[in-house]
Amino acid sequence: MTSDPANTSIAPAITLDDLPLRDDLRGQTPYGAPQMAVPVALNVNENTHPVPDEVADDIADAVSRALREVNRYPDREFTELREGFAAYLGHGLVAEQIWAANGSNEVLQHVLQAFAGPGRTAFGFAPTYSMYRLLARGVGSAWLTGTPGPGFELDPEDAARQVAEARPDIVFLCAPNNPTGTPLSLDVVEAVYEATDGIVIVDEAYREFAPRDEPSALTLLDGRPRLAVSRTMSKAFAFAGARVGYLAADPAFVDALRLVRLPYHLSALTQAAASAALRHADTMLRTVDEIVEQRDRMSATLEALGYSVYRSWSNFVLFGGVTDPSRTWAALRDRGILVRDVGIPGHLRVTAGTEEETTAFLEALAEIGN
């Protein structure tokens, strides 16, 4: 028997407003930058250099071997990977001080799940990485913002004062900062840590692009059990699509994260791929010097074009003096180039890509004018 199309009714489409969504999520929009198929994508701070063939082959072999046992659950403690991260970071760190997850966002989410939540607060100096606020909201915590000094940089005494007044449960310090690229001195980390009884997270996602003679916040971990330093493989390691982030902290801090993680949260394939990439750290990081060269070239050329450029220790450049960011963004897009409008009036942010990508961006911007 066939159905009668005349008797077929289609249920009306519903919206978020029709669902019993949490009140604090109503009216919100998901995080994300525009995704478009363009020749030059310089909008999400990826390492635009491909993974070297010899490394890709080794990763593929490691994943292939892991596939033979994918019927079994993975190592819940991802022991080999933690040992690899500890060796890579150095500073006398051991596996018991390492945590990892599916991207540094999930690492930070674990921290918030363990130490934040309803009735608690998280704090950051705006502008900073917008996911901090979203992650805090996701666990029901209030988000508090502090104010940086000139050039978006932080003064230790002023930063500590603001944190002491806000009395947050968690403080995010982005070093170097995203979206500004500005460096963060260890004096700020020390001062903020002393100003709070809460957790202090130093997000070093772009650490590999900073001057090599500048110390990492990893040097401050000893004797500071409320301090954690997070990293990612997405940037310098050109591993954004693999989604692997990690942190270093006191072993007790790491134990706290076990209380909130999902069982077997890192797949066997992810563990195999990341461990293989770490074995080739020197090769994977060879592009860093070239990226820094293009970043500095970009900064110098932007200044010559009349824009204001902020000091950057990252793989991107924030530049101001843009008369109409929306118009400039659209004009670059029409020329096949994506940059990021981060919502700071008069500013745009651009990733340092390959030499060819950087040239394409600079030539297009000079053609567009301001």
mmCIF file of C-alpha atoms in Angstrom, residues 46-228:
data_model
loop_
_atom_site.group_PDB
_atom_site.id
_atom_site.type_symbol
_atom_site.label_atom_id
_atom_site.label_comp_id
_atom_site.label_asym_id
_atom_site.label_seq_id
_atom_site.Cartn_x
_atom_site.Cartn_y
_atom_site.Cartn_z
ATOM 1 C CA GLU A 46 47.595 27.218 11.774
ATOM 2 C CA ASN A 47 51.074 26.203 10.725
ATOM 3 C CA THR A 48 50.482 26.382 6.982
ATOM 4 C CA HIS A 49 53.498 24.192 6.182
ATOM 5 C CA PRO A 50 52.547 20.557 5.497
ATOM 6 C CA VAL A 51 53.886 17.720 7.640
ATOM 7 C CA PRO A 52 57.171 16.481 6.058
ATOM 8 C CA ASP A 53 56.785 13.284 4.049
ATOM 9 C CA GLU A 54 59.138 11.213 6.202
ATOM 10 C CA VAL A 55 57.236 12.208 9.342
ATOM 11 C CA ALA A 56 53.859 11.589 7.724
ATOM 12 C CA ASP A 57 55.023 8.115 6.680
ATOM 13 C CA ASP A 58 56.110 7.253 10.225
ATOM 14 C CA ILE A 59 52.837 8.570 11.656
ATOM 15 C CA ALA A 60 50.877 6.511 9.114
ATOM 16 C CA ASP A 61 52.844 3.377 10.085
ATOM 17 C CA ALA A 62 52.183 4.012 13.791
ATOM 18 C CA VAL A 63 48.465 4.502 13.186
ATOM 19 C CA SER A 64 48.370 1.385 11.010
ATOM 20 C CA ARG A 65 49.891 -0.687 13.815
ATOM 21 C CA ALA A 66 47.426 0.769 16.315
ATOM 22 C CA LEU A 67 44.536 -0.154 14.024
ATOM 23 C CA ARG A 68 45.361 -3.827 14.463
ATOM 24 C CA GLU A 69 44.343 -3.549 18.116
ATOM 25 C CA VAL A 70 41.581 -0.971 17.782
ATOM 26 C CA ASN A 71 39.057 -3.571 18.943
ATOM 27 C CA ARG A 72 40.498 -3.016 22.424
ATOM 28 C CA TYR A 73 40.250 0.132 24.520
ATOM 29 C CA PRO A 74 43.341 2.360 24.430
ATOM 30 C CA ASP A 75 45.745 2.917 27.299
ATOM 31 C CA ARG A 76 43.587 4.979 29.616
ATOM 32 C CA GLU A 77 46.659 6.709 31.072
ATOM 33 C CA PHE A 78 48.283 7.309 27.631
ATOM 34 C CA THR A 79 51.605 6.459 29.287
ATOM 35 C CA GLU A 80 53.855 6.519 26.230
ATOM 36 C CA LEU A 81 52.472 9.869 25.112
ATOM 37 C CA ARG A 82 52.907 11.445 28.540
ATOM 38 C CA GLU A 83 56.485 10.216 28.646
ATOM 39 C CA GLY A 84 57.047 11.732 25.225
ATOM 40 C CA PHE A 85 55.659 15.108 26.266
ATOM 41 C CA ALA A 86 57.749 15.114 29.454
ATOM 42 C CA ALA A 87 60.906 14.434 27.435
ATOM 43 C CA TYR A 88 60.010 17.115 24.896
ATOM 44 C CA LEU A 89 59.334 19.787 27.524
ATOM 45 C CA GLY A 90 62.410 18.999 29.600
ATOM 46 C CA HIS A 91 62.870 20.996 32.825
ATOM 47 C CA GLY A 92 63.085 17.751 34.766
ATOM 48 C CA LEU A 93 59.413 16.969 34.187
ATOM 49 C CA VAL A 94 58.164 13.404 34.511
ATOM 50 C CA ALA A 95 55.129 11.639 33.069
ATOM 51 C CA GLU A 96 53.177 12.024 36.317
ATOM 52 C CA GLN A 97 53.203 15.793 35.758
ATOM 53 C CA ILE A 98 51.710 15.618 32.261
ATOM 54 C CA TRP A 99 48.105 15.593 31.096
ATOM 55 C CA ALA A 100 46.810 15.467 27.529
ATOM 56 C CA ALA A 101 43.487 15.597 25.714
ATOM 57 C CA ASN A 102 41.844 16.236 22.349
ATOM 58 C CA GLY A 103 43.286 19.694 21.783
ATOM 59 C CA SER A 104 44.282 22.219 24.422
ATOM 60 C CA ASN A 105 40.655 23.348 24.591
ATOM 61 C CA GLU A 106 39.693 19.997 26.108
ATOM 62 C CA VAL A 107 42.664 20.204 28.466
ATOM 63 C CA LEU A 108 41.413 23.591 29.676
ATOM 64 C CA GLN A 109 37.879 22.238 29.888
ATOM 65 C CA HIS A 110 39.121 19.493 32.212
ATOM 66 C CA VAL A 111 40.764 22.134 34.412
ATOM 67 C CA LEU A 112 37.536 24.112 34.593
ATOM 68 C CA GLN A 113 35.468 21.010 35.291
ATOM 69 C CA ALA A 114 37.762 20.167 38.194
ATOM 70 C CA PHE A 115 38.299 23.611 39.699
ATOM 71 C CA ALA A 116 35.457 25.850 38.476
ATOM 72 C CA GLY A 117 31.720 25.287 38.086
ATOM 73 C CA PRO A 118 28.528 26.984 39.327
ATOM 74 C CA GLY A 119 29.155 29.656 41.907
ATOM 75 C CA ARG A 120 32.817 29.989 40.928
ATOM 76 C CA THR A 121 34.567 32.514 38.682
ATOM 77 C CA ALA A 122 37.216 32.544 35.970
ATOM 78 C CA PHE A 123 39.312 35.589 35.042
ATOM 79 C CA GLY A 124 41.334 36.805 32.069
ATOM 80 C CA PHE A 125 42.764 40.051 30.733
ATOM 81 C CA ALA A 126 40.773 41.181 27.672
ATOM 82 C CA PRO A 127 41.271 40.902 24.811
ATOM 83 C CA THR A 128 42.367 37.289 25.095
ATOM 84 C CA TYR A 129 41.492 33.889 23.682
ATOM 85 C CA SER A 130 37.701 33.876 23.439
ATOM 86 C CA MET A 131 37.401 30.172 24.275
ATOM 87 C CA TYR A 132 38.312 30.891 27.906
ATOM 88 C CA ARG A 133 35.022 32.673 28.407
ATOM 89 C CA LEU A 134 33.076 30.034 26.498
ATOM 90 C CA LEU A 135 34.663 27.192 28.454
ATOM 91 C CA ALA A 136 33.898 28.961 31.736
ATOM 92 C CA ARG A 137 30.294 29.465 30.666
ATOM 93 C CA GLY A 138 30.085 25.805 29.690
ATOM 94 C CA VAL A 139 30.726 24.707 33.287
ATOM 95 C CA GLY A 140 28.428 27.368 34.735
ATOM 96 C CA SER A 141 31.114 29.762 35.962
ATOM 97 C CA ALA A 142 31.005 33.542 35.711
ATOM 98 C CA TRP A 143 33.644 35.185 33.499
ATOM 99 C CA LEU A 144 35.503 38.234 34.803
ATOM 100 C CA THR A 145 37.805 40.456 32.751
ATOM 101 C CA GLY A 146 40.783 42.567 33.644
ATOM 102 C CA THR A 147 42.379 45.385 31.676
ATOM 103 C CA PRO A 148 45.902 45.246 30.225
ATOM 104 C CA GLY A 149 48.255 48.186 29.916
ATOM 105 C CA PRO A 150 49.509 50.016 26.812
ATOM 106 C CA GLY A 151 50.096 47.792 23.812
ATOM 107 C CA PHE A 152 47.981 45.072 25.473
ATOM 108 C CA GLU A 153 50.900 44.158 27.754
ATOM 109 C CA LEU A 154 50.621 43.386 31.469
ATOM 110 C CA ASP A 155 52.433 45.016 34.375
ATOM 111 C CA PRO A 156 53.077 42.584 37.270
ATOM 112 C CA GLU A 157 51.905 44.901 40.050
ATOM 113 C CA ASP A 158 48.793 46.050 38.193
ATOM 114 C CA ALA A 159 47.883 42.520 37.095
ATOM 115 C CA ALA A 160 48.251 41.222 40.653
ATOM 116 C CA ARG A 161 46.104 44.066 41.987
ATOM 117 C CA GLN A 162 43.296 43.329 39.556
ATOM 118 C CA VAL A 163 43.376 39.614 40.332
ATOM 119 C CA ALA A 164 43.394 40.240 44.087
ATOM 120 C CA GLU A 165 40.364 42.503 43.769
ATOM 121 C CA ALA A 166 38.442 40.050 41.569
ATOM 122 C CA ARG A 167 39.267 37.024 43.776
ATOM 123 C CA PRO A 168 38.668 34.493 40.950
ATOM 124 C CA ASP A 169 38.866 30.728 41.320
ATOM 125 C CA ILE A 170 40.790 30.388 38.042
ATOM 126 C CA VAL A 171 43.052 32.856 36.238
ATOM 127 C CA PHE A 172 43.966 32.476 32.572
ATOM 128 C CA LEU A 173 47.249 34.013 31.415
ATOM 129 C CA CYS A 174 47.901 33.648 27.682
ATOM 130 C CA ALA A 175 51.642 33.744 26.956
ATOM 131 C CA PRO A 176 52.067 35.040 24.311
ATOM 132 C CA ASN A 177 48.579 36.437 24.201
ATOM 133 C CA ASN A 178 46.003 35.598 21.567
ATOM 134 C CA PRO A 179 44.746 37.613 19.644
ATOM 135 C CA THR A 180 47.391 40.284 20.272
ATOM 136 C CA GLY A 181 50.589 38.211 20.099
ATOM 137 C CA THR A 182 52.075 40.207 22.961
ATOM 138 C CA PRO A 183 54.552 38.515 25.315
ATOM 139 C CA LEU A 184 53.954 37.885 28.993
ATOM 140 C CA SER A 185 56.813 38.131 31.473
ATOM 141 C CA LEU A 186 57.348 35.537 34.174
ATOM 142 C CA ASP A 187 57.165 38.400 36.678
ATOM 143 C CA VAL A 188 53.465 38.668 35.837
ATOM 144 C CA VAL A 189 52.911 34.954 36.398
ATOM 145 C CA GLU A 190 54.682 35.052 39.770
ATOM 146 C CA ALA A 191 52.804 38.159 40.904
ATOM 147 C CA VAL A 192 49.407 36.811 39.867
ATOM 148 C CA TYR A 193 50.065 33.466 41.530
ATOM 149 C CA GLU A 194 50.860 35.188 44.820
ATOM 150 C CA ALA A 195 47.750 37.370 44.497
ATOM 151 C CA THR A 196 45.269 34.487 44.408
ATOM 152 C CA ASP A 197 44.431 31.281 46.218
ATOM 153 C CA GLY A 198 42.953 29.891 43.024
ATOM 154 C CA ILE A 199 44.293 28.063 39.995
ATOM 155 C CA VAL A 200 46.575 29.908 37.553
ATOM 156 C CA ILE A 201 46.793 28.562 33.998
ATOM 157 C CA VAL A 202 49.536 29.854 31.700
ATOM 158 C CA ASP A 203 48.504 29.043 28.136
ATOM 159 C CA GLU A 204 51.691 28.662 26.079
ATOM 160 C CA ALA A 205 50.017 27.529 22.857
ATOM 161 C CA TYR A 206 52.407 29.708 20.824
ATOM 162 C CA ARG A 207 55.479 29.242 23.015
ATOM 163 C CA GLU A 208 57.681 27.756 20.263
ATOM 164 C CA PHE A 209 57.506 31.036 18.313
ATOM 165 C CA ALA A 210 58.896 33.105 21.210
ATOM 166 C CA PRO A 211 62.627 33.956 21.421
ATOM 167 C CA ARG A 212 64.465 30.804 22.442
ATOM 168 C CA ASP A 213 66.447 32.528 25.178
ATOM 169 C CA GLU A 214 63.265 33.606 26.959
ATOM 170 C CA PRO A 215 62.288 31.278 29.843
ATOM 171 C CA SER A 216 59.007 29.375 29.842
ATOM 172 C CA ALA A 217 56.531 29.361 32.709
ATOM 173 C CA LEU A 218 57.530 25.710 33.070
ATOM 174 C CA THR A 219 60.461 27.027 35.119
ATOM 175 C CA LEU A 220 57.970 28.233 37.758
ATOM 176 C CA LEU A 221 56.155 24.955 38.389
ATOM 177 C CA ASP A 222 58.310 23.724 41.264
ATOM 178 C CA GLY A 223 56.684 24.666 44.565
ATOM 179 C CA ARG A 224 53.555 26.070 42.921
ATOM 180 C CA PRO A 225 50.912 23.302 43.036
ATOM 181 C CA ARG A 226 48.122 25.625 41.795
ATOM 182 C CA LEU A 227 50.013 26.517 38.600
ATOM 183 C CA ALA A 228 49.575 24.714 35.278
#
